[in-house]
Amino acid sequence: MTCLTLTNVHVPIGSRTVLRDISFRASGGEFIGLVGPNGAGKSTLAKALASLLPTSSGSININGQCLTQFSPKDSAKNIAYLAQGDIVHWPLSARSIVALGRRPHIDAFGSPSRADQAAVDRAMQRAFVGEFTDRDVTQLSGGERARVLLARALAVEAPIFIADEPVGALDPRHGLNIMALLREEANRGVLVITVIHDLALATRYCDRLIALRDGELADDGPPHQVLSPRGMAAHYAVEGHHAAHDGQAFVLPWRPL
Amino acid sequence: MTHPSHPAAGLIRPVRQSSLCVGLLLLLGALMLASLNFGYVDIDQSDLIRAAFGLSDPSTNMIVQQLRMPRMLLAVMVGMSLGASGAVLQGLLHNPLAEPGTLGITGAASLGAVIAIYFGFAATTPLSLPLFAMTSAGIATLLLLFVARDNGRTLTLILLGVGISGVSVALTSLAMNLSPNPWAVSEIAMWLLGSVRDRTFQEVNLAAPFILIGLIMLMACAPSLDILSLGEDSARSLGLRVGRLRILAIGGTSLAVGAGVAVSGSVGFVGLMMPHLIRPLVGHIPSRLILPSAIGGGALVLAADIVVRLIAVGPELQLGVLTSLIGTPFFIYLVISLRKRMA
């Protein structure tokens, strides 16, 4: 099973240290939400985990091997990263976008094998975008495009899946769909780590939340602990409304403190 | 959402890249024959091909090999450079208006060449002409990429291109202004208009190696450009080495465009038009755009060079003047069709 270990990780952006002394362990099958106010360093942590930002000290290990020792290709095979937003610069077909997820598995000038094609089919099926195969992604709705880009990241079939605010700009229905999909990935043994602002979705779907504040790890535990009334006050300076529906607890930000 | 809504998006079905390339190569071949055919002396078709291989009578051999072949080859080489670099720059900068001309790379290369001519380096060492042009093209491209890293917005880049072109024109004008020799001034002025007329194999040999290496580097960008359409972070998370891609693209553009400008002056807008015409035919996939754009660029410049010979308007129209006459309205049309996304 995949094991991700962070030990005293510091991440600078330019001359400023944005993340300080972050340590935690996570393993395959967990669905972890990164929570905290704007500017706390959530996206920075997501990028550092995807080895898009260098650490200045400390180490990030995957199954005991330091991330810095991975070649870009090996790192790409092990960590799928879903960026914030829905950037696609050209009007490409949905399938050709999803197929880009297989690039880490193909030689620079090689073409996708049958196994790669099958992985693309699986990813498209899982994200319910099979019907868009030949459609121009720029003509799809925001929610549909988000699912295509999610399928692109799923197609990597990496043991670790990092997502930076995958539901940030989506309507409730698409947001629920995406969270259910990520939950399913975790159930299949993938370690899923996602930056998330929607606390109701975070409490419902994640097993564990890591709260960041001013670039430091403020709390790490199950949702009811991290987003307890005290936690809501400490991390967000808001009062939360804690409730349950269908036997599942959730929290809504209620009023600023 | 930033993407160029191609006017023809969704209307044109993509075709196989191989059939597209074969079609374009046939067109290019036909134009090459046509180009050899046009001139002051009428030469029989069968004689033409024999003369190309030096198997006809000496005067026909000379006309075809010494006069018409270099002109034809240079037009193809310059067109291929512009088409390929336009396709790569558009993919690299996610910018539908990017091409060596609009970004000021052609202008910078011209300035480099003018410096080489003005200070007399070109007269003593012919190789200095392409070297100066390529170096200056490289500096301009580096500057563009440096700015694009922080702000790759279409408008910023095009304005920077206007700035680079402006500086190049100002310094070129300065050189012409200070030139003690009026003949040199008119020579530089004519050369700047862009032409492949009256060239010899010396120019072909001077530019060919650099253009060839440049084209290979540009082709090597192909697979990376596809991943880059997801944005830089996603591309890097898929294992793309962005630095390596930039070196290939800057190096390839500088070599191909610089060497082309050094022997033909500035031929504008080919790098803008060709990728746009080809894009819907390859399903907008950046990697499939480069080779057809290169072949198409060669065909376009060659066709333009045939047209300037056919239009009898007293002094022969310069090639660069014709491509600008066609290209500028095309550029304006693109700006208008993209204006909603430019803000």
Coordinates of C-alpha atoms in Angstrom, one line a residue:
Chain A
M1 CA 0.0 0.0 0.0
T2 CA 1.2 3.5 -0.8
C3 CA 2.6 5.4 2.0
L4 CA 3.3 9.2 1.9
T5 CA 5.4 10.7 4.6
L6 CA 6.2 14.4 5.1
T7 CA 8.9 15.3 7.6
N8 CA 9.4 18.9 8.6
V9 CA 8.7 20.2 5.1
H10 CA 9.4 23.9 4.4
V11 CA 8.3 25.3 1.0
P12 CA 9.5 28.7 -0.2
I13 CA 8.0 30.7 -3.0
G14 CA 10.5 33.3 -4.0
S15 CA 12.2 34.6 -0.8
R16 CA 9.1 33.9 1.4
T17 CA 8.7 30.6 3.2
V18 CA 5.0 29.8 2.5
L19 CA 4.9 26.5 4.4
R20 CA 6.7 25.8 7.6
D21 CA 7.5 22.5 9.3
I22 CA 4.7 20.4 7.8
S23 CA 4.8 16.7 9.0
F24 CA 2.2 14.0 8.5
R25 CA 1.8 10.5 7.2
A26 CA -0.9 9.2 4.9
S27 CA -1.6 6.0 3.2
G28 CA -3.5 4.5 0.3
G29 CA -7.3 4.4 0.7
E30 CA -7.5 7.7 2.7
F31 CA -9.4 10.6 1.5
I32 CA -7.8 13.7 3.0
G33 CA -9.2 17.3 2.7
L34 CA -6.8 20.2 3.1
V35 CA -8.7 23.0 4.7
G36 CA -8.0 26.5 6.1
P37 CA -8.5 30.1 5.2
N38 CA -7.3 31.8 2.0
G39 CA -3.6 32.2 2.0
A40 CA -3.0 29.4 4.5
G41 CA -0.8 27.5 2.0
K42 CA -3.2 24.8 0.9
S43 CA -2.5 25.1 -2.8
T44 CA 1.2 25.4 -2.1
L45 CA 1.1 22.1 -0.2
A46 CA -0.8 20.5 -3.0
K47 CA 1.8 21.6 -5.5
A48 CA 4.7 20.6 -3.3
L49 CA 3.1 17.1 -3.0
A50 CA 2.9 16.9 -6.8
S51 CA 6.6 18.0 -6.9
L52 CA 5.7 21.2 -8.8
L53 CA 7.4 23.3 -6.1
P54 CA 10.7 22.5 -4.5
T55 CA 11.1 22.2 -0.7
S56 CA 13.8 24.2 1.1
S57 CA 14.1 21.7 3.9
G58 CA 12.5 18.5 5.2
S59 CA 11.5 15.6 3.0
I60 CA 8.5 14.2 1.2
N61 CA 8.8 10.4 0.8
I62 CA 6.7 8.0 -1.1
N63 CA 7.1 4.4 0.1
G64 CA 10.4 5.4 1.7
Q65 CA 11.9 7.0 -1.4
C66 CA 12.4 10.8 -1.4
L67 CA 10.4 12.6 -4.0
T68 CA 13.4 14.6 -5.2
Q69 CA 14.9 11.3 -6.4
F70 CA 12.0 10.6 -8.7
S71 CA 12.5 11.5 -12.4
P72 CA 9.8 13.8 -13.7
K73 CA 8.3 10.8 -15.5
D74 CA 8.3 8.5 -12.4
S75 CA 6.9 11.3 -10.3
A76 CA 4.1 11.7 -12.9
K77 CA 3.3 8.0 -12.8
N78 CA 3.0 8.0 -9.1
I79 CA 1.2 11.3 -8.5
A80 CA -1.8 12.5 -10.5
Y81 CA -2.4 16.2 -10.1
L82 CA -5.7 18.0 -10.9
A83 CA -5.0 21.7 -11.2
Q84 CA -7.3 24.5 -10.0
G85 CA -9.6 25.9 -12.7
D86 CA -10.5 24.4 -16.0
I87 CA -7.7 25.6 -18.3
V88 CA -7.7 24.0 -21.8
H89 CA -6.0 26.3 -24.2
W90 CA -7.2 24.8 -27.5
P91 CA -10.6 23.4 -28.5
L92 CA -9.5 19.8 -28.3
S93 CA -11.8 16.8 -28.2
A94 CA -12.7 15.4 -24.7
R95 CA -11.0 12.1 -25.5
S96 CA -7.7 13.7 -26.7
I97 CA -7.7 15.6 -23.4
V98 CA -8.2 12.5 -21.3
A99 CA -5.6 10.6 -23.3
L100 CA -3.0 13.2 -22.2
G101 CA -3.2 11.5 -18.8
R102 CA -1.4 8.5 -20.3
R103 CA 1.6 10.6 -21.4
P104 CA 3.8 9.6 -18.4
H105 CA 3.4 5.9 -19.5
I106 CA 4.3 6.5 -23.2
D107 CA 7.7 7.3 -24.8
A108 CA 8.2 10.9 -26.0
F109 CA 7.4 10.1 -29.7
G110 CA 5.5 6.8 -29.0
S111 CA 1.8 6.2 -29.5
P112 CA -0.6 4.9 -26.9
S113 CA -0.8 1.1 -26.5
R114 CA -4.0 -0.9 -26.2
A115 CA -3.6 -0.8 -22.5
D116 CA -3.4 3.0 -22.6
Q117 CA -6.5 3.2 -24.7
A118 CA -8.3 0.9 -22.1
A119 CA -7.1 3.2 -19.3
V120 CA -8.6 6.2 -21.1
D121 CA -11.9 4.3 -21.6
R122 CA -12.0 3.4 -17.9
A123 CA -11.2 7.0 -16.8
M124 CA -13.9 8.4 -19.0
Q125 CA -16.4 5.9 -17.8
R126 CA -15.6 6.5 -14.2
A127 CA -16.0 10.3 -14.6
F128 CA -19.2 9.8 -16.7
V129 CA -17.8 11.6 -19.7
G130 CA -18.0 8.7 -22.2
E131 CA -20.7 10.6 -24.2
F132 CA -18.4 13.6 -24.8
T133 CA -15.7 11.6 -26.6
D134 CA -15.5 13.7 -29.8
R135 CA -17.0 16.9 -28.3
D136 CA -14.9 20.0 -28.2
V137 CA -14.2 20.6 -24.5
T138 CA -14.4 24.3 -24.8
Q139 CA -18.0 23.9 -25.9
L140 CA -18.9 21.9 -22.8
S141 CA -20.4 23.5 -19.6
G142 CA -18.1 24.2 -16.7
G143 CA -19.3 21.2 -14.8
E144 CA -18.9 18.9 -17.8
R145 CA -15.4 20.2 -18.5
A146 CA -14.4 19.7 -14.9
R147 CA -15.4 16.0 -15.2
V148 CA -13.3 15.7 -18.4
L149 CA -10.3 17.2 -16.6
L150 CA -10.9 14.9 -13.7
A151 CA -11.0 12.0 -16.1
R152 CA -7.7 13.2 -17.5
A153 CA -6.1 13.0 -14.0
L154 CA -7.8 9.6 -13.3
A155 CA -6.3 8.2 -16.6
V156 CA -2.8 8.5 -15.1
E157 CA -4.0 5.6 -12.7
A158 CA -1.5 6.8 -10.1
P159 CA -1.5 5.6 -6.5
I160 CA -1.7 9.2 -5.3
F161 CA -4.2 11.7 -6.5
I162 CA -3.8 15.4 -5.6
A163 CA -6.6 17.8 -6.5
D164 CA -6.5 21.6 -6.0
E165 CA -10.1 22.8 -5.3
P166 CA -11.8 20.4 -7.7
V167 CA -15.3 21.7 -6.7
G168 CA -14.5 25.4 -6.2
A169 CA -16.4 26.7 -9.2
L170 CA -19.1 24.0 -9.6
D171 CA -22.8 24.0 -9.0
P172 CA -24.0 21.7 -6.1
R173 CA -24.9 18.8 -8.3
H174 CA -21.5 18.7 -10.1
G175 CA -19.7 19.3 -6.8
L176 CA -21.4 16.2 -5.2
N177 CA -20.6 14.1 -8.3
I178 CA -16.9 15.0 -8.2
M179 CA -16.7 14.3 -4.4
A180 CA -18.4 11.0 -4.9
L181 CA -15.9 10.1 -7.6
L182 CA -12.9 11.0 -5.4
R183 CA -14.4 9.0 -2.6
E184 CA -14.7 6.0 -4.9
E185 CA -11.0 6.4 -5.9
A186 CA -10.1 6.3 -2.2
N187 CA -12.2 3.2 -1.7
R188 CA -10.3 1.6 -4.5
G189 CA -7.0 2.1 -2.5
V190 CA -5.8 5.4 -4.0
L191 CA -4.5 8.1 -1.6
V192 CA -6.7 11.1 -2.4
I193 CA -5.7 14.6 -1.1
T194 CA -7.8 17.5 -2.1
V195 CA -7.8 21.2 -1.3
I196 CA -11.4 22.1 -0.3
H197 CA -13.3 25.2 0.8
D198 CA -16.8 23.6 1.0
L199 CA -16.8 22.4 4.6
A200 CA -20.2 20.5 4.2
L201 CA -18.7 18.4 1.4
A202 CA -15.4 18.0 3.3
T203 CA -17.1 16.7 6.5
R204 CA -19.3 14.4 4.4
Y205 CA -16.8 12.8 2.1
C206 CA -13.3 13.0 3.7
D207 CA -12.0 10.6 6.3
R208 CA -9.5 13.1 7.6
L209 CA -8.9 16.8 7.4
I210 CA -5.6 18.7 7.6
A211 CA -6.1 22.3 8.6
L212 CA -3.4 24.8 7.7
R213 CA -3.1 28.3 9.2
D214 CA -0.5 30.9 8.2
G215 CA 1.6 28.2 6.5
E216 CA 1.7 25.8 9.5
L217 CA -0.2 22.6 10.2
A218 CA -2.9 23.7 12.7
D219 CA -4.8 20.4 13.1
D220 CA -4.9 17.0 11.7
G221 CA -7.7 14.5 12.4
P222 CA -11.2 13.3 11.6
P223 CA -13.6 16.0 10.3
H224 CA -15.6 16.3 13.5
Q225 CA -12.5 17.0 15.4
V226 CA -10.9 19.5 13.0
L227 CA -14.1 21.3 12.3
S228 CA -15.5 21.2 15.9
P229 CA -16.9 24.5 17.2
R230 CA -13.4 25.3 18.6
G231 CA -11.8 24.4 15.3
M232 CA -14.1 26.5 13.3
A233 CA -13.3 29.5 15.5
A234 CA -9.6 28.9 15.4
H235 CA -9.2 28.1 11.7
Y236 CA -11.8 30.3 10.1
A237 CA -12.9 32.7 12.8
V238 CA -16.5 31.7 12.2
E239 CA -19.2 30.0 14.2
G240 CA -20.3 26.7 12.6
H241 CA -23.7 25.1 12.4
H242 CA -23.2 21.4 13.2
A243 CA -26.0 19.1 12.1
A244 CA -26.7 15.7 10.6
H245 CA -28.7 14.4 7.7
D246 CA -29.3 10.7 6.7
G247 CA -27.1 9.8 9.6
Q248 CA -24.1 11.8 8.3
A249 CA -22.7 14.7 10.2
F250 CA -21.9 18.0 8.4
V251 CA -21.0 21.5 9.3
L252 CA -22.0 24.8 7.7
P253 CA -20.2 28.1 8.3
W254 CA -22.9 30.2 10.1
R255 CA -21.7 33.6 11.1
P256 CA -18.3 35.4 11.4
L257 CA -17.0 35.7 14.9
Chain B
M1 CA -11.3 29.7 -20.0
T2 CA -8.8 30.9 -22.4
H3 CA -8.9 29.4 -25.9
P4 CA -9.1 30.7 -29.4
S5 CA -12.5 30.0 -30.7
H6 CA -11.5 29.2 -34.2
P7 CA -14.0 30.6 -36.7
A8 CA -14.3 27.1 -38.2
A9 CA -14.2 25.1 -35.0
G10 CA -16.6 22.2 -35.2
L11 CA -17.5 22.8 -38.8
I12 CA -14.4 21.1 -40.3
R13 CA -13.8 17.5 -39.7
P14 CA -10.2 16.6 -38.9
V15 CA -8.3 14.6 -41.5
R16 CA -5.5 12.1 -41.0
Q17 CA -2.2 13.9 -40.5
S18 CA -0.4 11.7 -43.0
S19 CA -2.9 12.3 -45.8
L20 CA -2.8 16.1 -45.0
C21 CA 1.0 16.0 -45.3
V22 CA 1.0 14.0 -48.5
G23 CA -1.6 16.5 -50.0
L24 CA 0.5 19.5 -49.0
L25 CA 3.7 17.9 -50.3
L26 CA 2.0 17.3 -53.7
L27 CA 0.9 20.9 -53.7
L28 CA 4.5 22.0 -52.7
G29 CA 6.0 19.8 -55.5
A30 CA 3.6 21.3 -58.1
L31 CA 4.5 24.8 -57.0
M32 CA 8.2 23.9 -57.1
L33 CA 7.9 22.9 -60.7
A34 CA 5.8 26.0 -61.4
S35 CA 8.4 28.2 -59.8
L36 CA 11.2 26.7 -61.9
N37 CA 9.0 27.3 -65.0
F38 CA 8.5 31.0 -64.5
G39 CA 11.1 33.5 -65.7
Y40 CA 12.2 35.6 -68.6
V41 CA 13.1 32.6 -70.8
D42 CA 10.5 30.0 -71.7
I43 CA 11.8 26.5 -71.0
D44 CA 10.1 23.4 -72.1
Q45 CA 8.7 21.2 -69.2
S46 CA 10.8 18.2 -70.0
D47 CA 13.9 20.3 -70.5
L48 CA 13.2 21.9 -67.1
I49 CA 13.6 18.7 -65.2
R50 CA 16.6 17.7 -67.2
A51 CA 18.2 21.1 -66.6
A52 CA 17.5 20.8 -62.8
F53 CA 19.9 17.8 -62.8
G54 CA 22.3 19.5 -65.2
L55 CA 21.4 17.3 -68.2
S56 CA 20.2 20.0 -70.6
D57 CA 22.2 22.4 -72.7
P58 CA 24.7 24.6 -70.8
S59 CA 22.7 27.9 -70.9
T60 CA 19.4 26.2 -69.9
N61 CA 21.3 24.4 -67.1
M62 CA 22.7 27.6 -65.9
I63 CA 19.3 29.5 -65.9
V64 CA 17.6 26.7 -64.0
Q65 CA 20.4 25.7 -61.6
Q66 CA 22.0 29.1 -61.0
L67 CA 18.9 31.4 -61.1
R68 CA 15.7 29.6 -60.6
M69 CA 16.7 26.8 -58.2
P70 CA 18.1 28.9 -55.5
R71 CA 15.1 31.2 -55.6
M72 CA 12.7 28.3 -55.4
L73 CA 14.7 26.5 -52.6
L74 CA 15.0 29.7 -50.5
A75 CA 11.3 30.4 -50.8
V76 CA 10.5 26.9 -49.6
M77 CA 13.1 27.0 -46.8
V78 CA 11.9 30.4 -45.5
G79 CA 8.3 29.4 -45.7
M80 CA 8.9 26.2 -43.8
S81 CA 10.8 28.1 -41.1
L82 CA 8.0 30.6 -40.7
G83 CA 5.2 28.0 -40.8
A84 CA 6.8 25.7 -38.2
S85 CA 7.9 28.5 -35.8
G86 CA 4.4 30.0 -36.0
A87 CA 2.9 26.7 -35.0
V88 CA 5.3 26.1 -32.2
L89 CA 5.1 29.7 -30.8
Q90 CA 1.3 29.6 -30.8
G91 CA 1.3 26.3 -28.9
L92 CA 4.1 27.4 -26.5
L93 CA 2.5 30.7 -25.6
H94 CA -1.2 29.5 -25.9
N95 CA -1.5 32.5 -28.1
P96 CA -3.4 32.4 -31.4
L97 CA -1.8 35.6 -32.6
A98 CA 1.8 34.5 -31.9
E99 CA 4.2 34.2 -34.8
P100 CA 7.7 35.4 -35.5
G101 CA 6.5 38.7 -37.1
T102 CA 3.9 39.8 -34.6
L103 CA 6.2 39.0 -31.7
G104 CA 9.0 41.1 -33.2
I105 CA 11.4 38.1 -33.7
T106 CA 11.6 38.8 -37.5
G107 CA 12.2 42.5 -36.8
A108 CA 14.9 41.7 -34.3
A109 CA 16.5 39.2 -36.8
S110 CA 16.4 42.0 -39.5
L111 CA 18.2 44.4 -37.1
G112 CA 20.9 41.8 -36.5
A113 CA 21.4 41.3 -40.2
V114 CA 21.4 45.1 -40.8
I115 CA 24.1 45.5 -38.1
A116 CA 26.2 42.8 -39.8
I117 CA 25.8 44.6 -43.2
Y118 CA 26.3 48.1 -41.7
F119 CA 29.5 47.4 -39.9
G120 CA 30.8 45.5 -42.8
F121 CA 31.0 42.1 -41.1
A122 CA 28.7 40.6 -43.8
A123 CA 31.1 41.7 -46.6
T124 CA 34.2 40.1 -45.0
T125 CA 32.6 37.1 -43.4
P126 CA 29.3 36.0 -45.1
L127 CA 28.5 33.7 -42.2
S128 CA 28.3 36.7 -39.8
L129 CA 25.0 37.7 -41.5
P130 CA 22.9 34.6 -40.4
L131 CA 24.8 34.5 -37.1
F132 CA 23.9 38.1 -36.2
A133 CA 20.3 37.6 -37.4
M134 CA 20.0 34.4 -35.3
T135 CA 21.5 35.9 -32.2
S136 CA 19.2 38.9 -32.3
A137 CA 16.2 36.7 -33.0
G138 CA 17.3 34.6 -30.0
I139 CA 17.5 37.6 -27.7
A140 CA 14.0 38.8 -28.7
T141 CA 12.6 35.3 -28.2
L142 CA 14.2 35.0 -24.7
L143 CA 12.8 38.4 -23.7
L144 CA 9.3 37.3 -24.9
L145 CA 9.5 34.1 -22.9
F146 CA 10.7 35.9 -19.8
V147 CA 7.7 38.1 -19.9
A148 CA 5.3 35.3 -20.8
R149 CA 6.3 33.4 -17.7
D150 CA 4.7 36.0 -15.5
N151 CA 2.0 37.3 -17.8
G152 CA 1.2 35.3 -20.9
R153 CA -1.9 37.2 -21.9
T154 CA -2.4 37.7 -25.6
L155 CA -2.4 41.4 -25.4
T156 CA 0.7 41.8 -23.3
L157 CA 2.7 39.6 -25.6
I158 CA 1.6 41.3 -28.8
L159 CA 2.3 44.7 -27.3
L160 CA 5.7 43.5 -26.3
G161 CA 6.2 42.3 -29.9
V162 CA 5.2 45.8 -31.1
G163 CA 7.8 47.2 -28.7
I164 CA 10.5 44.8 -29.9
S165 CA 9.6 45.6 -33.5
G166 CA 9.6 49.3 -32.7
V167 CA 13.1 49.2 -31.2
S168 CA 14.4 47.1 -34.2
V169 CA 12.9 49.5 -36.7
A170 CA 14.3 52.5 -34.8
L171 CA 17.8 51.1 -34.7
T172 CA 17.6 49.9 -38.3
S173 CA 16.5 53.4 -39.3
L174 CA 19.4 54.9 -37.3
A175 CA 21.8 52.7 -39.2
M176 CA 20.3 53.8 -42.5
N177 CA 20.3 57.4 -41.4
L178 CA 23.9 57.4 -40.4
S179 CA 25.0 55.4 -43.4
P180 CA 27.5 57.4 -45.5
N181 CA 26.7 55.5 -48.6
P182 CA 23.2 56.1 -50.3
W183 CA 23.5 52.9 -52.2
A184 CA 23.9 50.9 -49.0
V185 CA 20.7 52.6 -47.7
S186 CA 18.7 51.7 -50.7
E187 CA 20.1 48.1 -50.6
I188 CA 19.2 47.7 -47.0
A189 CA 15.7 49.2 -47.6
M190 CA 15.0 46.8 -50.5
W191 CA 16.4 43.9 -48.6
L192 CA 14.1 44.7 -45.6
L193 CA 11.0 44.4 -47.8
G194 CA 11.7 40.7 -48.1
S195 CA 12.6 38.9 -51.3
V196 CA 14.2 35.7 -52.7
R197 CA 15.0 37.3 -56.0
D198 CA 18.4 37.1 -57.5
R199 CA 19.8 34.8 -54.9
T200 CA 22.5 32.2 -55.5
F201 CA 23.4 28.9 -54.0
Q202 CA 25.7 30.8 -51.7
E203 CA 22.7 32.1 -49.8
V204 CA 21.1 28.6 -49.9
N205 CA 24.2 27.0 -48.5
L206 CA 24.5 29.7 -45.9
A207 CA 21.0 29.3 -44.5
A208 CA 20.2 25.7 -45.1
P209 CA 22.1 24.0 -42.2
F210 CA 20.7 26.4 -39.6
I211 CA 17.2 26.2 -41.0
L212 CA 17.4 22.4 -41.0
I213 CA 18.6 22.2 -37.4
G214 CA 16.0 24.8 -36.5
L215 CA 13.2 22.8 -38.1
I216 CA 14.4 19.6 -36.4
M217 CA 14.3 21.4 -33.0
L218 CA 10.9 22.8 -33.7
M219 CA 9.5 19.3 -34.7
A220 CA 11.0 17.9 -31.5
C221 CA 8.7 20.3 -29.5
A222 CA 5.6 18.5 -30.9
P223 CA 4.7 16.0 -28.1
S224 CA 5.3 18.5 -25.3
L225 CA 3.0 21.1 -26.8
D226 CA 0.0 18.8 -26.5
I227 CA 0.5 18.4 -22.7
L228 CA 1.1 22.1 -22.4
S229 CA -2.5 22.8 -23.6
L230 CA -3.5 21.9 -20.1
G231 CA -1.5 24.7 -18.6
E232 CA 2.0 24.6 -17.2
D233 CA 1.3 23.0 -13.8
S234 CA -0.8 20.2 -15.2
A235 CA 1.8 19.7 -17.9
R236 CA 4.7 19.5 -15.4
S237 CA 2.6 17.1 -13.3
L238 CA 2.5 14.8 -16.4
G239 CA 6.3 14.8 -16.5
L240 CA 6.9 17.6 -19.0
R241 CA 10.3 19.3 -18.7
V242 CA 9.3 22.8 -19.4
G243 CA 12.8 24.2 -19.4
R244 CA 13.9 21.7 -22.1
L245 CA 10.8 22.6 -24.2
R246 CA 11.6 26.3 -24.0
I247 CA 15.2 25.8 -25.1
L248 CA 14.0 23.7 -28.1
A249 CA 11.4 26.3 -29.0
I250 CA 13.6 29.4 -28.6
G251 CA 16.6 27.7 -30.2
G252 CA 14.6 26.3 -33.1
T253 CA 12.8 29.6 -33.8
S254 CA 16.0 31.7 -33.6
L255 CA 17.9 29.4 -35.9
A256 CA 15.1 28.9 -38.5
V257 CA 13.8 32.5 -38.5
G258 CA 17.2 34.1 -38.1
A259 CA 18.8 32.2 -40.9
G260 CA 15.7 32.7 -43.1
V261 CA 15.6 36.5 -42.5
A262 CA 19.4 36.7 -43.1
V263 CA 19.0 35.5 -46.7
S264 CA 15.5 36.8 -47.6
G265 CA 14.8 39.8 -45.5
S266 CA 11.5 39.9 -43.6
V267 CA 8.6 37.9 -45.0
G268 CA 5.7 38.5 -42.7
F269 CA 2.5 36.8 -41.5
V270 CA 3.2 33.4 -43.0
G271 CA 3.7 32.0 -39.5
L272 CA 0.4 33.5 -38.5
M273 CA -1.7 32.4 -41.4
M274 CA -0.5 28.8 -42.0
P275 CA -1.2 27.4 -38.5
H276 CA -4.6 28.9 -38.5
L277 CA -5.5 27.4 -41.8
I278 CA -4.2 24.0 -40.8
R279 CA -5.5 23.9 -37.2
P280 CA -9.1 22.8 -37.8
L281 CA -7.8 20.1 -40.2
V282 CA -5.8 18.4 -37.4
G283 CA -8.5 18.7 -34.7
H284 CA -6.6 21.6 -33.1
I285 CA -4.0 19.2 -31.7
P286 CA -0.8 21.3 -31.4
S287 CA 1.6 18.4 -32.1
R288 CA 0.0 17.6 -35.4
L289 CA 0.2 21.2 -36.5
I290 CA 3.9 21.7 -36.9
L291 CA 4.8 19.5 -39.9
P292 CA 1.8 20.5 -42.0
S293 CA 2.3 24.2 -41.1
A294 CA 5.9 23.9 -42.2
I295 CA 5.1 22.3 -45.6
G296 CA 2.1 24.7 -46.0
G297 CA 4.3 27.6 -45.2
G298 CA 6.8 26.5 -47.8
A299 CA 4.0 26.3 -50.4
L300 CA 2.5 29.6 -49.4
V301 CA 5.8 31.6 -49.7
L302 CA 6.6 29.8 -53.0
A303 CA 3.1 30.6 -54.3
A304 CA 3.5 34.2 -53.3
D305 CA 6.9 34.3 -55.0
I306 CA 5.3 33.0 -58.2
V307 CA 2.5 35.6 -57.9
V308 CA 5.0 38.5 -57.6
R309 CA 6.6 37.3 -60.8
L310 CA 3.2 37.1 -62.6
I311 CA 1.9 40.5 -61.5
A312 CA 3.6 42.9 -63.9
V313 CA 3.7 46.3 -62.1
G314 CA 6.8 47.8 -63.4
P315 CA 9.4 47.0 -60.8
E316 CA 8.7 43.5 -59.4
L317 CA 6.7 43.5 -56.3
Q318 CA 8.8 42.4 -53.3
L319 CA 7.7 39.0 -51.7
G320 CA 7.5 40.5 -48.2
V321 CA 5.2 43.2 -49.5
L322 CA 2.8 40.7 -50.9
T323 CA 2.7 38.5 -47.8
S324 CA 2.0 41.6 -45.7
L325 CA -0.7 42.7 -48.0
I326 CA -2.5 39.4 -47.5
G327 CA -1.4 38.8 -43.9
T328 CA -2.4 42.1 -42.4
P329 CA -6.1 41.9 -43.2
F330 CA -5.9 38.3 -41.9
F331 CA -4.4 39.5 -38.7
I332 CA -7.1 42.1 -38.2
Y333 CA -9.8 39.5 -39.0
L334 CA -8.3 37.2 -36.3
V335 CA -8.1 40.1 -33.7
I336 CA -11.8 40.9 -34.4
S337 CA -12.9 37.2 -34.2
L338 CA -10.9 36.8 -30.9
R339 CA -11.7 40.2 -29.4
K340 CA -14.0 39.0 -26.7
R341 CA -11.3 36.8 -25.3
M342 CA -8.5 39.5 -25.6
A343 CA -9.8 41.6 -22.6

